[in-house]
Amino acid sequence: RMWLKILDFENDRVEYKREKFDLGVLAEKTIVEWEKSATERGLKISFENDGHFPYNIFGDPEWIREVIINLVDNALKMTEKGFIKLKVEKLGVEKVQLSVSDSGVGISVDTMKHLFQKLEKGEEGWKKDVYGTGMGLYLSKKIIEEGHNGTIWAESKGENKGAIFFVKLDAV
């Protein structure tokens, strides 16, 4: 399924059904789907916001949901103990930011350089023998940057120090 999506992106066959929606509501509904899986693994998974409702953006909720799923799924794969936190906040009146943070394996400086490239699992993913195509972050970058004029990036203090993935979109 992932490969078909990538082919659609690379052949400019992606359609976005744009509408105004609340990113906070979508994120909170999406994280609920992961609670059982996280809890079974002994992880604390949570959702929070900064209380500045609503978090309205103009975009395609199905594609944005795909990005949230990719980020949370990666956090689950890379975190053996500790937490995963999904957060939505407003940055002034013009931007809405979503972040997924974890206490997982972190990201090395070398991996960070090419993290959002096609087929990139990062050395941390290979060390953990993580199941995945290495396409989720590549697809997420296309959805956010090309499809929604937003930005997506990651930060980590290094290996075994967790990671935070950020998505910044225009507020409406």
Coordinates of C-alpha atoms in Angstrom, one line a residue:
R1 CA 0.0 0.0 0.0
M2 CA 2.8 2.4 0.9
W3 CA 4.5 1.8 -2.4
L4 CA 1.4 2.7 -4.3
K5 CA 1.2 6.0 -2.5
I6 CA 4.8 6.7 -3.3
L7 CA 4.2 6.0 -7.0
D8 CA 1.2 8.4 -6.9
F9 CA 3.3 11.1 -5.4
E10 CA 6.2 10.6 -7.8
N11 CA 3.8 10.6 -10.8
D12 CA 1.9 13.7 -9.6
R13 CA -1.3 11.7 -9.2
V14 CA -2.1 12.8 -5.6
E15 CA -5.3 14.6 -5.0
Y16 CA -6.0 16.6 -1.8
K17 CA -9.6 17.2 -0.6
R18 CA -9.1 20.4 1.2
E19 CA -11.3 21.6 4.0
K20 CA -11.1 23.5 7.2
F21 CA -10.7 21.1 10.2
D22 CA -9.3 21.1 13.8
L23 CA -5.9 19.5 13.9
G24 CA -6.2 19.0 17.6
V25 CA -9.4 17.0 17.3
L26 CA -7.9 14.8 14.5
A27 CA -4.7 14.2 16.5
E28 CA -6.5 13.3 19.7
K29 CA -8.8 10.8 17.8
T30 CA -5.8 9.3 16.1
I31 CA -3.7 8.8 19.2
V32 CA -6.6 6.9 20.9
E33 CA -6.1 4.2 18.2
W34 CA -2.6 3.6 19.5
E35 CA -3.3 3.5 23.3
K36 CA -3.8 -0.3 23.5
S37 CA -0.7 -1.1 21.6
A38 CA 1.5 1.2 23.6
T39 CA 0.0 0.1 26.9
E40 CA 0.6 -3.5 26.1
R41 CA 4.3 -2.7 25.6
G42 CA 4.5 -0.8 28.9
L43 CA 4.7 2.6 27.2
K44 CA 2.9 5.7 28.4
I45 CA 1.2 7.4 25.4
S46 CA -0.4 10.7 25.8
F47 CA -2.0 13.7 24.0
E48 CA -1.9 17.3 25.1
N49 CA -2.5 20.7 23.8
D50 CA -1.8 24.3 24.9
G51 CA -5.4 25.1 25.5
H52 CA -5.7 27.7 22.7
F53 CA -8.6 26.1 20.8
P54 CA -9.4 25.6 18.0
Y55 CA -6.4 24.4 16.0
N56 CA -8.0 25.0 12.6
I57 CA -6.0 24.4 9.4
F58 CA -7.0 24.1 5.8
G59 CA -6.0 20.8 4.3
D60 CA -6.8 17.2 3.7
P61 CA -7.6 15.5 7.0
E62 CA -7.0 12.0 5.5
W63 CA -3.5 12.9 4.4
I64 CA -2.7 14.7 7.6
R65 CA -3.9 11.7 9.5
E66 CA -1.5 9.6 7.5
V67 CA 1.4 11.8 8.7
I68 CA 0.3 11.5 12.3
I69 CA 0.1 7.7 12.0
N70 CA 3.6 7.5 10.4
L71 CA 5.1 9.6 13.2
V72 CA 3.4 7.8 16.1
D73 CA 4.1 4.4 14.5
N74 CA 7.8 5.3 14.2
A75 CA 7.9 6.4 17.8
L76 CA 6.4 3.1 18.8
K77 CA 9.0 1.2 16.8
M78 CA 11.9 3.1 18.2
T79 CA 10.8 3.2 21.9
E80 CA 11.2 0.2 24.2
K81 CA 10.4 2.0 27.5
G82 CA 9.2 5.3 28.6
F83 CA 6.8 7.5 26.7
I84 CA 5.3 8.8 23.5
K85 CA 3.6 12.2 23.5
L86 CA 1.5 13.8 20.8
K87 CA 1.1 17.6 21.3
V88 CA -0.8 20.3 19.4
E89 CA -0.2 24.0 20.0
K90 CA -0.6 27.4 18.4
L91 CA 2.4 29.4 17.5
G92 CA 0.9 32.9 17.6
V93 CA -2.2 33.3 15.4
E94 CA -0.6 32.2 12.1
K95 CA 0.7 28.7 12.8
V96 CA -0.3 25.4 14.3
Q97 CA 2.3 22.9 15.4
L98 CA 2.0 19.2 16.0
S99 CA 4.8 17.3 17.6
V100 CA 5.5 13.7 18.4
S101 CA 8.1 13.1 21.1
D102 CA 9.5 9.9 22.5
S103 CA 12.0 8.4 24.9
G104 CA 13.4 6.0 22.3
V105 CA 16.7 5.3 20.6
G106 CA 17.1 8.8 19.3
I107 CA 18.7 9.9 16.1
S108 CA 22.4 10.2 15.3
V109 CA 23.8 13.3 13.6
D110 CA 24.6 11.2 10.5
T111 CA 21.1 9.8 10.2
M112 CA 19.5 13.2 10.8
K113 CA 21.2 14.5 7.6
H114 CA 19.1 12.2 5.3
L115 CA 16.2 11.2 7.6
F116 CA 13.4 12.2 5.2
Q117 CA 14.9 10.6 2.1
K118 CA 13.4 7.6 0.3
L119 CA 14.2 4.2 1.8
E120 CA 15.8 5.8 4.9
K121 CA 15.3 3.8 8.1
G122 CA 18.4 5.3 9.8
E123 CA 21.1 3.3 11.4
E124 CA 19.0 3.1 14.6
G125 CA 16.2 1.4 12.7
W126 CA 18.6 -1.1 11.2
K127 CA 20.2 -1.8 14.6
K128 CA 16.8 -2.5 16.2
D129 CA 15.8 -4.6 13.1
V130 CA 12.7 -2.4 12.8
Y131 CA 10.1 -3.6 10.4
G132 CA 9.3 -0.8 7.9
T133 CA 9.9 0.3 4.3
G134 CA 11.9 3.5 5.1
M135 CA 9.2 5.4 3.2
G136 CA 7.0 6.8 5.9
L137 CA 9.0 10.0 6.6
Y138 CA 9.6 10.5 2.9
L139 CA 5.9 10.3 2.3
S140 CA 5.2 12.5 5.3
K141 CA 7.5 15.2 4.0
K142 CA 5.8 15.2 0.6
I143 CA 2.4 15.5 2.2
I144 CA 3.3 18.3 4.5
E145 CA 5.7 20.3 2.3
E146 CA 4.3 19.8 -1.1
G147 CA 0.6 19.2 -0.3
H148 CA 0.1 21.6 2.6
N149 CA 2.9 24.2 2.3
G150 CA 4.1 23.3 5.8
T151 CA 7.3 22.2 7.3
I152 CA 8.3 18.9 8.9
W153 CA 11.6 18.3 10.8
A154 CA 13.1 16.2 13.6
E155 CA 15.3 17.0 16.6
S156 CA 17.2 14.7 18.8
K157 CA 20.0 15.1 21.3
G158 CA 21.6 11.9 19.9
E159 CA 21.4 8.2 20.3
N160 CA 19.4 6.8 23.2
K161 CA 18.1 10.3 24.0
G162 CA 14.7 10.2 22.2
A163 CA 13.5 12.3 19.4
I164 CA 10.9 14.9 18.6
F165 CA 9.2 15.2 15.2
F166 CA 7.5 18.5 14.4
V167 CA 4.9 19.6 11.8
K168 CA 4.1 23.2 11.3
L169 CA 1.1 24.3 9.3
D170 CA -0.7 27.6 8.6
A171 CA -3.6 28.3 10.9
V172 CA -7.0 29.5 9.6

